[in-house]
Coordinates of C-alpha atoms and ligand atoms in Angstrom, one line a residue:
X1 CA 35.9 15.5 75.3
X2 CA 32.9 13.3 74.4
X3 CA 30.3 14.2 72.1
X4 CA 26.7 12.7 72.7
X5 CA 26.4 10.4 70.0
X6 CA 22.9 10.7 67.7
X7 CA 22.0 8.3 65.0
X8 CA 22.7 10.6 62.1
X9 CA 26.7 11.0 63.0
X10 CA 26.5 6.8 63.1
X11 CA 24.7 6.5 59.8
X12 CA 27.4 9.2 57.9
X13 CA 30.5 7.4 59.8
X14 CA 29.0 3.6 58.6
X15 CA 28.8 5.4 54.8
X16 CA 31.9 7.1 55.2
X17 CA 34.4 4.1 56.4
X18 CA 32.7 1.3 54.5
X19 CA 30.5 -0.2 56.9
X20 CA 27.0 0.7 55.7
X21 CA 25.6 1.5 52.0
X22 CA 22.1 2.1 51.3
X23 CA 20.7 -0.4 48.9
X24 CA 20.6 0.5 45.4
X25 CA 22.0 3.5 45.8
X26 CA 23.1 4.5 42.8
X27 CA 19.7 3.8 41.1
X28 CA 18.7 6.5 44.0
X29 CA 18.1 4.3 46.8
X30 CA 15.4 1.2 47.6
X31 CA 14.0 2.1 51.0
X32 CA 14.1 -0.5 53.8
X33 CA 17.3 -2.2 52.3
X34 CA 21.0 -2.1 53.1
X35 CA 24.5 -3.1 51.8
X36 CA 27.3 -4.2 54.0
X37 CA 30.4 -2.5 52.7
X38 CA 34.0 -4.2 53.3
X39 CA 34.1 -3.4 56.9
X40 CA 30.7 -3.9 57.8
X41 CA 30.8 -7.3 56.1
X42 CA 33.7 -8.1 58.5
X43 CA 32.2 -7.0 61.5
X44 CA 28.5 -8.8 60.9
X45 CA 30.5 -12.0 60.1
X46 CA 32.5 -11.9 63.5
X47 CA 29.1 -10.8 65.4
X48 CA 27.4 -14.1 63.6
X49 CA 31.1 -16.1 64.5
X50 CA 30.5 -15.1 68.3
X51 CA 26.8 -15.9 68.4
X52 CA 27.5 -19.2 66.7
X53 CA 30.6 -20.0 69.0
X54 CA 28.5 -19.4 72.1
X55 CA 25.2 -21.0 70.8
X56 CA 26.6 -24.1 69.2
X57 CA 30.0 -24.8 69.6
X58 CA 30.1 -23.8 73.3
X59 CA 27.2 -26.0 74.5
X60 CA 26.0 -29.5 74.4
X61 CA 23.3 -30.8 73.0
X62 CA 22.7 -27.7 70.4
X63 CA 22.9 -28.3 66.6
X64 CA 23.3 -26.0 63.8
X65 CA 21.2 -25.6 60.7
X66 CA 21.2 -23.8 57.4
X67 CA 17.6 -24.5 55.8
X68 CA 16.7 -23.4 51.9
X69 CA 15.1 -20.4 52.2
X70 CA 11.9 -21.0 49.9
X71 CA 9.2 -23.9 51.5
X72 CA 6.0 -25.3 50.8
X73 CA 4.2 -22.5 50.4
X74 CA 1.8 -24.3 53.4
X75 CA 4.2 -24.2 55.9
X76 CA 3.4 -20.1 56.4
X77 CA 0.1 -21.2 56.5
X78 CA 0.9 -23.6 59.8
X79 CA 2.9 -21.2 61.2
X80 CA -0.1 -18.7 61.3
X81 CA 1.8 -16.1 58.8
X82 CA -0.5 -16.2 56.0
X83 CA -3.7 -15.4 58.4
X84 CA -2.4 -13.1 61.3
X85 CA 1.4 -12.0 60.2
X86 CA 0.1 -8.6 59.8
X87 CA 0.6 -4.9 60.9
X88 CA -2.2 -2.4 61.6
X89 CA -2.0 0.1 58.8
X90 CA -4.0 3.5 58.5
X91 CA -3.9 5.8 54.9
X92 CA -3.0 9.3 55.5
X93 CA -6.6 10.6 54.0
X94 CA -4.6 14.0 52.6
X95 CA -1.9 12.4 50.9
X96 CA -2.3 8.5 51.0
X97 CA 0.9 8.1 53.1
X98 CA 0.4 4.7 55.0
X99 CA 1.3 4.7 59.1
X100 CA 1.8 2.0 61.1
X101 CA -0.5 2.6 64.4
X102 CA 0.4 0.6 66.8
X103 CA 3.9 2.0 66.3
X104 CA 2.5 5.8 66.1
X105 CA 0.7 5.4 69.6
X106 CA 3.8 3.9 70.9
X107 CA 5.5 6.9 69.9
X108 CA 2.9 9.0 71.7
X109 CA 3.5 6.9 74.6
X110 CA -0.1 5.1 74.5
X111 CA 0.6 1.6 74.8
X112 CA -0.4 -0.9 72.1
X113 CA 1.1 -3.5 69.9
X114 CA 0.3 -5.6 66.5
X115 CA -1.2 -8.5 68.3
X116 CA -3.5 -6.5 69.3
X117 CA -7.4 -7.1 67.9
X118 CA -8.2 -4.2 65.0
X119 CA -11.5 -3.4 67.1
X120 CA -8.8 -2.9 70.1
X121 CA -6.6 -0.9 68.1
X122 CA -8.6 1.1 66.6
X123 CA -10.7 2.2 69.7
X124 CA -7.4 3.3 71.0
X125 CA -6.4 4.8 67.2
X126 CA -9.7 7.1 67.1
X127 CA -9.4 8.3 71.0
X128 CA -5.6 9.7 70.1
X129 CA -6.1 10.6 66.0
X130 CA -5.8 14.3 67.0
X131 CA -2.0 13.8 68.8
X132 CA -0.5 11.6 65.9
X133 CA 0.8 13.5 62.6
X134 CA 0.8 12.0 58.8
X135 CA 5.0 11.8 58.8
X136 CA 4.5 13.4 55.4
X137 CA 2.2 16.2 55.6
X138 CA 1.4 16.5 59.2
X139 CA -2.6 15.8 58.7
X140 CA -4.7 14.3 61.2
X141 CA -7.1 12.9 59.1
X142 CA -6.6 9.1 58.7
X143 CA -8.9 6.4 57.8
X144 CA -9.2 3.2 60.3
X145 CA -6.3 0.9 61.2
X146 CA -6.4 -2.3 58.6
X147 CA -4.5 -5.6 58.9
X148 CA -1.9 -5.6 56.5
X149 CA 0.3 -8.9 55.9
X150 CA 4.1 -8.6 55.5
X151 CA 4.8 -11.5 54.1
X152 CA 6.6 -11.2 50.8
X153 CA 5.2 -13.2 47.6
X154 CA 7.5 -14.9 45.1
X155 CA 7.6 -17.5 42.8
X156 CA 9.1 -20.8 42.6
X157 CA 9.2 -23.1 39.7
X158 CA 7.6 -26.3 41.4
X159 CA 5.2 -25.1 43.6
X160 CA 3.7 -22.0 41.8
X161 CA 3.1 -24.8 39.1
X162 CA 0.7 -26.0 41.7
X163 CA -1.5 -23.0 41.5
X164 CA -3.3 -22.5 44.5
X165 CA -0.9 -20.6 47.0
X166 CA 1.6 -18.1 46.1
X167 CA 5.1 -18.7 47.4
X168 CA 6.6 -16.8 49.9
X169 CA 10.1 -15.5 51.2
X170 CA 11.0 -16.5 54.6
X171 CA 8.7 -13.6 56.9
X172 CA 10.8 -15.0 59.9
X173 CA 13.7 -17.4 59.4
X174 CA 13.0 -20.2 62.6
X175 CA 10.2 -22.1 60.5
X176 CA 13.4 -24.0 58.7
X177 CA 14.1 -25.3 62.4
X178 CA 10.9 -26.8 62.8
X179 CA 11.0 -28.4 59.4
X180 CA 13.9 -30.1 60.3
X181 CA 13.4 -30.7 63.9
X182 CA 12.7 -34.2 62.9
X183 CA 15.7 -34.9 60.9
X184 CA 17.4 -34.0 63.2
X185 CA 16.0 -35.9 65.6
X186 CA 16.4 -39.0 63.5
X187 CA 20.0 -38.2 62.0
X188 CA 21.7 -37.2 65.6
X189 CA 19.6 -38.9 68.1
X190 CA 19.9 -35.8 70.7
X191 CA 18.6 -36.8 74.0
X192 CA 16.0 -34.4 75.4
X193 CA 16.3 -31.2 76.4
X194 CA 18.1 -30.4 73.0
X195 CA 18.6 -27.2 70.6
X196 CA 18.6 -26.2 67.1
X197 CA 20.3 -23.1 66.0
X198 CA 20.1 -21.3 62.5
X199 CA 21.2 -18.0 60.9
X200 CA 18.8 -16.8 58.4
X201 CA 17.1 -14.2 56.4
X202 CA 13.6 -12.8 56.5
X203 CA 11.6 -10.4 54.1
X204 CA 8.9 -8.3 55.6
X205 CA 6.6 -5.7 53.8
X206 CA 7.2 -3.3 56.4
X207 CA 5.3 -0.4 55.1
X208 CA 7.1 2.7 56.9
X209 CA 10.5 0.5 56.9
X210 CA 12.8 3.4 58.9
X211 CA 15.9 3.7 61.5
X212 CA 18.0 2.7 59.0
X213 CA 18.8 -1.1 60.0
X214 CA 16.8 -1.3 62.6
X215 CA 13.8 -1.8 60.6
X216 CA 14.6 -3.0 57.2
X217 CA 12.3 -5.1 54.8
X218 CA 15.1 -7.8 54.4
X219 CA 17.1 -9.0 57.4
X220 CA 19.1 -11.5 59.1
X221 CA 18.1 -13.1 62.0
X222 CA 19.9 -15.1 64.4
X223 CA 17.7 -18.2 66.1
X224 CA 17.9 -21.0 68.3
X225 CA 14.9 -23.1 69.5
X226 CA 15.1 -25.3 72.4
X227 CA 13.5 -28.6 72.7
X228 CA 12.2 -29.5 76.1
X229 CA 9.3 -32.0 77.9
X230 CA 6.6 -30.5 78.5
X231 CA 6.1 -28.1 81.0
X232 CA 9.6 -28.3 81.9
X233 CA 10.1 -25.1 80.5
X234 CA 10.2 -22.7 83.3
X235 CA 14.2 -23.2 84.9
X236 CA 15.5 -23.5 81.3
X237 CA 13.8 -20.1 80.2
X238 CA 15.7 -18.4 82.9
X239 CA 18.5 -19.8 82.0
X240 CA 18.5 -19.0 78.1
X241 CA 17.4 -15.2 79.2
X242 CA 20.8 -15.2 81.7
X243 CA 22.7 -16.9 78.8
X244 CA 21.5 -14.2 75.7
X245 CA 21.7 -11.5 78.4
X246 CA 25.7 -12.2 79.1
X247 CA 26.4 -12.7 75.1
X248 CA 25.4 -8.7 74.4
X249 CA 28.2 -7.8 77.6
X250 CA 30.9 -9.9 75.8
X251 CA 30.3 -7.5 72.8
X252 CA 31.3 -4.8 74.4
X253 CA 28.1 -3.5 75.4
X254 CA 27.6 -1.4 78.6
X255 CA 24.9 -3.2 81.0
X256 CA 23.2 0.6 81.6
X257 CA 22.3 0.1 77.9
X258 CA 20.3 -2.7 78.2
X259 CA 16.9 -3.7 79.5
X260 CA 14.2 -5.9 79.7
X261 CA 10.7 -5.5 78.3
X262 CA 8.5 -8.3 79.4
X263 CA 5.5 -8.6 76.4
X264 CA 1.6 -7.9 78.0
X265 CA -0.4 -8.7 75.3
X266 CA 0.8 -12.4 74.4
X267 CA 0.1 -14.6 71.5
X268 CA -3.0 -17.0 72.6
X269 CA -0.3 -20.6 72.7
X270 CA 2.7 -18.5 74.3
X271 CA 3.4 -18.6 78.2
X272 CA 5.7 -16.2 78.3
X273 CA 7.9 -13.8 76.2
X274 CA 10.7 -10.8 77.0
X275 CA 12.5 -8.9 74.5
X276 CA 16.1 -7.8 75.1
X277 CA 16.2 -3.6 74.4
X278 CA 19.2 -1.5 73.3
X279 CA 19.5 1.9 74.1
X280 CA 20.1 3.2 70.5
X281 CA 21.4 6.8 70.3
X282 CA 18.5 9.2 68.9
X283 CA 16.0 6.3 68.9
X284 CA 16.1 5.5 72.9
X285 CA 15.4 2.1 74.0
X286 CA 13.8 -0.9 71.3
X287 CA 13.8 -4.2 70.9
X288 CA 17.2 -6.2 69.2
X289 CA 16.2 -9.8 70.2
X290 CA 13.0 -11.9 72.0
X291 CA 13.0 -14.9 73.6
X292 CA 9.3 -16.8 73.6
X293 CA 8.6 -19.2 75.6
X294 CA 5.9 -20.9 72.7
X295 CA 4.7 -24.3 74.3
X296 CA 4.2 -27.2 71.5
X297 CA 2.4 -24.6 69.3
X298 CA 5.1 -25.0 66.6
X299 CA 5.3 -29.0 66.4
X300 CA 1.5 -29.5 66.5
X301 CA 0.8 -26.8 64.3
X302 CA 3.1 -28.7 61.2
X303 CA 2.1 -31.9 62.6
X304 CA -1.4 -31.0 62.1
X305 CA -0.4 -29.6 58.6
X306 CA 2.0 -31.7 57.4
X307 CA 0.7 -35.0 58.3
X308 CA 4.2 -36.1 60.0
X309 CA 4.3 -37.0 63.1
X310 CA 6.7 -34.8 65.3
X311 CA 6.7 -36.2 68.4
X312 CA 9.5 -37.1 70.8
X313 CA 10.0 -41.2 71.4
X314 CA 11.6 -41.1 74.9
X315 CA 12.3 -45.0 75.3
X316 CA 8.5 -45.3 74.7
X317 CA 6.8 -41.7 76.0
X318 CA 5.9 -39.9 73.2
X319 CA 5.2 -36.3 73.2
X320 CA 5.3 -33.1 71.0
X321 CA 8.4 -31.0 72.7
X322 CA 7.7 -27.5 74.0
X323 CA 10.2 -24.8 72.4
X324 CA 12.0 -21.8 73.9
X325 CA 12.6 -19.5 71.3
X326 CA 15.6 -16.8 71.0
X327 CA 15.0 -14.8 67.8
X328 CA 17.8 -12.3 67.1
X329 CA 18.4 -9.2 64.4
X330 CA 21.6 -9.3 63.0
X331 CA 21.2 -5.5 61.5
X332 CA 19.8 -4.5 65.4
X333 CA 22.6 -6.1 66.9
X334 CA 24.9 -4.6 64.4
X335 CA 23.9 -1.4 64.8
X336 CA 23.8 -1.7 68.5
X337 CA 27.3 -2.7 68.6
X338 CA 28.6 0.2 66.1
X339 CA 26.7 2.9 68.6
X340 CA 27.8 1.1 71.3
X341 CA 31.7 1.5 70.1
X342 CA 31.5 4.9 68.2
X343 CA 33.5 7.7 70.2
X344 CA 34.5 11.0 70.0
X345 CA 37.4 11.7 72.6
X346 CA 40.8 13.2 72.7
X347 CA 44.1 11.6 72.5
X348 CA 47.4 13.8 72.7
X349 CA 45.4 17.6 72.7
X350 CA 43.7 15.8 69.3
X351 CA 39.6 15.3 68.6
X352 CA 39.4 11.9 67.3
X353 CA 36.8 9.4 66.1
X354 CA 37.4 5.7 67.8
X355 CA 35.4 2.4 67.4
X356 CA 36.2 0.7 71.0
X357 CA 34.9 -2.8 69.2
X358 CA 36.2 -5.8 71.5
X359 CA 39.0 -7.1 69.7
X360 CA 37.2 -9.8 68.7
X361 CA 34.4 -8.3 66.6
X362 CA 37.0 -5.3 65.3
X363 CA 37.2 -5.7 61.4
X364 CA 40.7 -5.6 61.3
X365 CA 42.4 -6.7 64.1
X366 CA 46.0 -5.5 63.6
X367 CA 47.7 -3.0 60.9
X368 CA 51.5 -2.6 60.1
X369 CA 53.6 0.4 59.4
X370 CA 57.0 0.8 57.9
X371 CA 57.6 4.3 59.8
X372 CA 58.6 5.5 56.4
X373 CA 58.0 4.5 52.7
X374 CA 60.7 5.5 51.0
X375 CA 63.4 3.2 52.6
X376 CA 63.6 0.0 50.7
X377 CA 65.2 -2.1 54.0
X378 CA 62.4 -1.2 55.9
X379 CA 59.4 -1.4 53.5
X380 CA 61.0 -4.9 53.1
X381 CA 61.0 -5.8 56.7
X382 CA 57.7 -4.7 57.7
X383 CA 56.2 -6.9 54.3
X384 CA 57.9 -9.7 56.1
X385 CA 55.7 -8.8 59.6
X386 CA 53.0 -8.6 57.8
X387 CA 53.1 -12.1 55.8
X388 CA 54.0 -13.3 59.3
X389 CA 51.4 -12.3 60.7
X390 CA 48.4 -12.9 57.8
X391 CA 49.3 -16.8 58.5
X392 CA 48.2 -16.3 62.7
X393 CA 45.7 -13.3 62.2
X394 CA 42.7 -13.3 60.2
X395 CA 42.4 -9.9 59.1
X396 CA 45.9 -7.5 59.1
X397 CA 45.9 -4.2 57.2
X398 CA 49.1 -2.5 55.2
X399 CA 49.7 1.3 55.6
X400 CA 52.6 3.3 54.3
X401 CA 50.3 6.8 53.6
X402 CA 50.8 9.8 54.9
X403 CA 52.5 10.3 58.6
X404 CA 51.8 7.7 61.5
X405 CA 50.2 9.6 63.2
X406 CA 47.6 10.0 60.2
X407 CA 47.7 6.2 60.1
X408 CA 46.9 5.6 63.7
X409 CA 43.6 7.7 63.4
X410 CA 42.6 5.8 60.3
X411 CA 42.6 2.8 62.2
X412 CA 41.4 3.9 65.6
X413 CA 38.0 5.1 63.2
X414 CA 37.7 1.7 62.5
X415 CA 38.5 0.0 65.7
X416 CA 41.3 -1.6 64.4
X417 CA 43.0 -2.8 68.3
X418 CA 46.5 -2.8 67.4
X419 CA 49.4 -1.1 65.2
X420 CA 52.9 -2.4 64.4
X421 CA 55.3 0.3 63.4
X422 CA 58.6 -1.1 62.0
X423 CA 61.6 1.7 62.4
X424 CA 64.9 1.8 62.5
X425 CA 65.4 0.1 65.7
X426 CA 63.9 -2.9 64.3
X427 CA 66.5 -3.4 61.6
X428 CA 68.8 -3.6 64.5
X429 CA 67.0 -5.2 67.4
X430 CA 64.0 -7.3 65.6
X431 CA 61.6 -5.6 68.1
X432 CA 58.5 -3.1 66.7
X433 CA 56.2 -0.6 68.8
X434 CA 53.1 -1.5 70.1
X435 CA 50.3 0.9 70.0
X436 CA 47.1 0.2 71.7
X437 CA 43.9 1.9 70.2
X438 CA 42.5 2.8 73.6
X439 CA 45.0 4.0 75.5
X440 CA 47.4 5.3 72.8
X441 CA 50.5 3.7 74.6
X442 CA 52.5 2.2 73.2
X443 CA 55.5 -1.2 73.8
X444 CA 58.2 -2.6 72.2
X445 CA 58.4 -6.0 71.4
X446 CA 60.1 -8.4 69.9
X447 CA 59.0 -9.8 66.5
X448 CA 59.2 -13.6 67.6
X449 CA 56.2 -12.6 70.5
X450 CA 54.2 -10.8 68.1
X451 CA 51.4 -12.7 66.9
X452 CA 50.6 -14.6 70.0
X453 CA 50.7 -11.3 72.0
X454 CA 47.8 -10.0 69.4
X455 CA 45.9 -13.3 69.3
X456 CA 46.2 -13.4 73.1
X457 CA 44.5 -9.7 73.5
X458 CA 42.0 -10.1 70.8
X459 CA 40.0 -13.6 71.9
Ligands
ATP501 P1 9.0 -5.3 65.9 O1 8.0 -5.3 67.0 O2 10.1 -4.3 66.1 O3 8.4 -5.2 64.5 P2 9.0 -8.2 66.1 O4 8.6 -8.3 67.5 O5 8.0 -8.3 65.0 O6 9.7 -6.7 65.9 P3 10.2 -10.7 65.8 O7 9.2 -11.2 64.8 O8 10.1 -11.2 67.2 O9 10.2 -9.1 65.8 O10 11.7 -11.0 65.2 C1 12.8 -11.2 66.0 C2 13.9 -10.2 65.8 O11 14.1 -9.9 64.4 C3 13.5 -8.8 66.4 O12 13.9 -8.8 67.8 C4 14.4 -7.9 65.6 O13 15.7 -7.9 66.1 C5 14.4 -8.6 64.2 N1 13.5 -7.9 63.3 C6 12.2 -8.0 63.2 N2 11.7 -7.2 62.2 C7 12.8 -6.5 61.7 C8 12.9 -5.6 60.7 N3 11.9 -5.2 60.0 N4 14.2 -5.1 60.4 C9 15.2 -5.6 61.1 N5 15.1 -6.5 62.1 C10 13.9 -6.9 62.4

């Protein structure tokens, strides 16, 4: 049996086992903001561990980054946030309810996006009022489309002492790469074609923040930026869109699941840019990462602002580097891979709920049983499998509740890839069962082979 999965089982199961929390929750909820519960936490931190393993540890020439989140309030002023980082927002005219409309004529299948100018969008906006409903009331009756700037204002101590600008929270979490490009450049001498890679958050006033993580007013995204001559950018973009495309596979995500959506209307400095879509259950197909192919716009732009000079010194030839840009969502990617694993299917005439995570991204990778709990000799003998394995294994879970069977489910509903029963054979032979999550089968082993045989099938 398999069920077809919607979004509203995945957001009860992520409440329910400890994945998901809406923010606030128990002041009644702050829209657009999420908690990561104990296994959620464990599974975004292996997510960011494989992104990071395959973006800087596995190549040359890349370099990892963690920038302060607050700048100089002008660098969002270089970067073109403070003047164009905005949505096109309409007011519900019945009951003030604010719609995003490039998003709304998306929905109706009209093509149209936020770059877009608001003459353009709203031309489009007024020829299709009459098919798009106030998500409130239903009305048709909305006022033009507005730009409306997400950035999030803040202040800082030393630079709202300054007066002039307010402060802002990162709106997108690259900028820290470019303000560093240089010392980087001067601390690790890379030879070029080099990258920069960064984990980060970003705050957006999203005004109709919705899809649970998918759209979210704070958010973690995942970054690299590529340094390269210019206009050599072409065979390397190709390769970075090969190399991001492989990365979703080894999460366990099914290629018929994934596509390409090549961007029409581009930003006036960019040459090229695709998104990566996911399939999400209920939602359909939407963007979880894009990868820009942004010419020197970046460098000149800070040069220009900043007065520092950031171009390249290649043995004499100096030039501002041309960037290819991957730009990630941790919470899309997330919640891509939790769809992606979630499963209904039968096992031994029994419905059961099963994350197929790859063992690698599974929050708990192994859990031990003594078959029973009342039998001192054996309780004792699993604790001692258990120590064993904590010191190879980075996360093993203790059950002795309720029948094994019982235990097995709780673990296959949160993907957990392995369990190690200890029994009464095991006092005699030093050998446990084996029971794989996915197939239900299960081997006997000997205790000596254990943790390499789980560290083996989890890499
Ligand atoms: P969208 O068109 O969906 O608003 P975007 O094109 O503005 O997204 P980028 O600015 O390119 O997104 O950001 C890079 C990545 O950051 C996106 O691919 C997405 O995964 C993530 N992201 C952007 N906005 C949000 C958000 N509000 N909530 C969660 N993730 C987001």
């Amino acid at each position: 049996m398999n069920t077809q999965k919607t979004m509203e089982d995945i957001v009860a199961f992520a409440k329910r086992k400890g994945f998901v929390f809406q923010g606030s929750e128990i002041y009644g909820g702050a829209a657009g903001l999420y908690d990561f519960g104990p296994h959620g936490v464990e599974l975004l931190n292996n997510i960011k561990a494989s992104w990071w393993k395959t973006n800087v540890h596995d190549k040359q020439q890349y370099y990892g980054l963690d920038s302060a989140m607050f700048k100089d309030p002008r660098v969002w002023e270089a970067s073109g946030h403070v003047g164009g980082f905005s949505d096109p927002l309409a007011e519900c005219r019945t009951c003030n309810t604010r719609i995003r409309v490039d998003k709304e004529l998306e929905r109706i299948g009209v093509h149209a996006d936020e770059k877009m100018s608001e003459g353009d969008i709203n031309a489009l906006f007024t020829q299709h009022k009459a098919s798009i409903s106030c998500p409130k009331c239903g009305g048709h009756d909305f006022t033009d489309a507005r730009a409306f700037n997400l950035l999030v204002k803040s202040n800082l101590g030393d630079f709202t002492s300054k007066g002039d600008n307010p402060v802002y929270l990162p709106g997108e979490a690259c900028q820290g790469i470019y303000l560093n490009y240089k010392n980087v450049v001067d601390s690790m001498h890379p030879s070029i074609p080099f990258g920069i890679a960064q984990i980060g958050k970003a705050f957006r006033n999203e005004i109709s923040p919705r899809n649970f993580l998918f759209r979210t007013r704070e958010f973690e995204q995942a970054d690299t930026q590529y340094f390269v001559r210019p206009h050599e950018n072409k065979d390397a973009y190709e390769t970075i869109k090969k190399d991001r495309w492989q990365w979703y596979l080894s999460l366990g995500i099914d290629e018929s699941h994934l596509r390409w959506k090549q961007h029409e209307n581009l930003v006036f400095y960019a040459s090229d840019a695709w998104d990566i879509e996911y399939d999400f259950p209920t939602y359909g197909f939407d963007e979880v990462e894009g990868i820009h192919d942004r010419t020197d716009y970046d460098l000149t732009q800070h040069t220009k602002y900043s007065g520092t000079d950031l171009s390249y010194n290649d043995n004499g030839e100096k030039f501002i580097p041309w960037i290819l840009e991957t730009s990630m969502g941790l919470g899309r990617v997330f919640l891509a891979v939790l769809s992606e694993a979630y499963d209904v299917d039968e096992l031994g005439g029994e419905a059961r709920t099963v994350l197929r995570l790859p063992g690698h991204v599974a929050p708990v990778k192994v859990a031990v049983f003594p078959l029973v709990k009342n039998k001192p000799e054996l309780v004792e003998k699993a604790r001692g499998v258990y120590s064993e394995l904590k010191k190879h294994i980075s996360t093993v879970a203790w059950d002795d509740n309720g029948n094994v069977g019982k235990r097995y489910r709780r673990q296959d509903e949160i993907g957990t890839p392995y369990c190690v029963t200890i029994d009464y054979d095991t006092l005699e032979s030093d050998t446990v069962t084996v029971r794989d999550r996915d197939t239900g089968e299960q081997i006997r082993m000997p205790i000596a082979e254990l943790a390499s045989y789980i560290a083996e099938n989890i890499k």
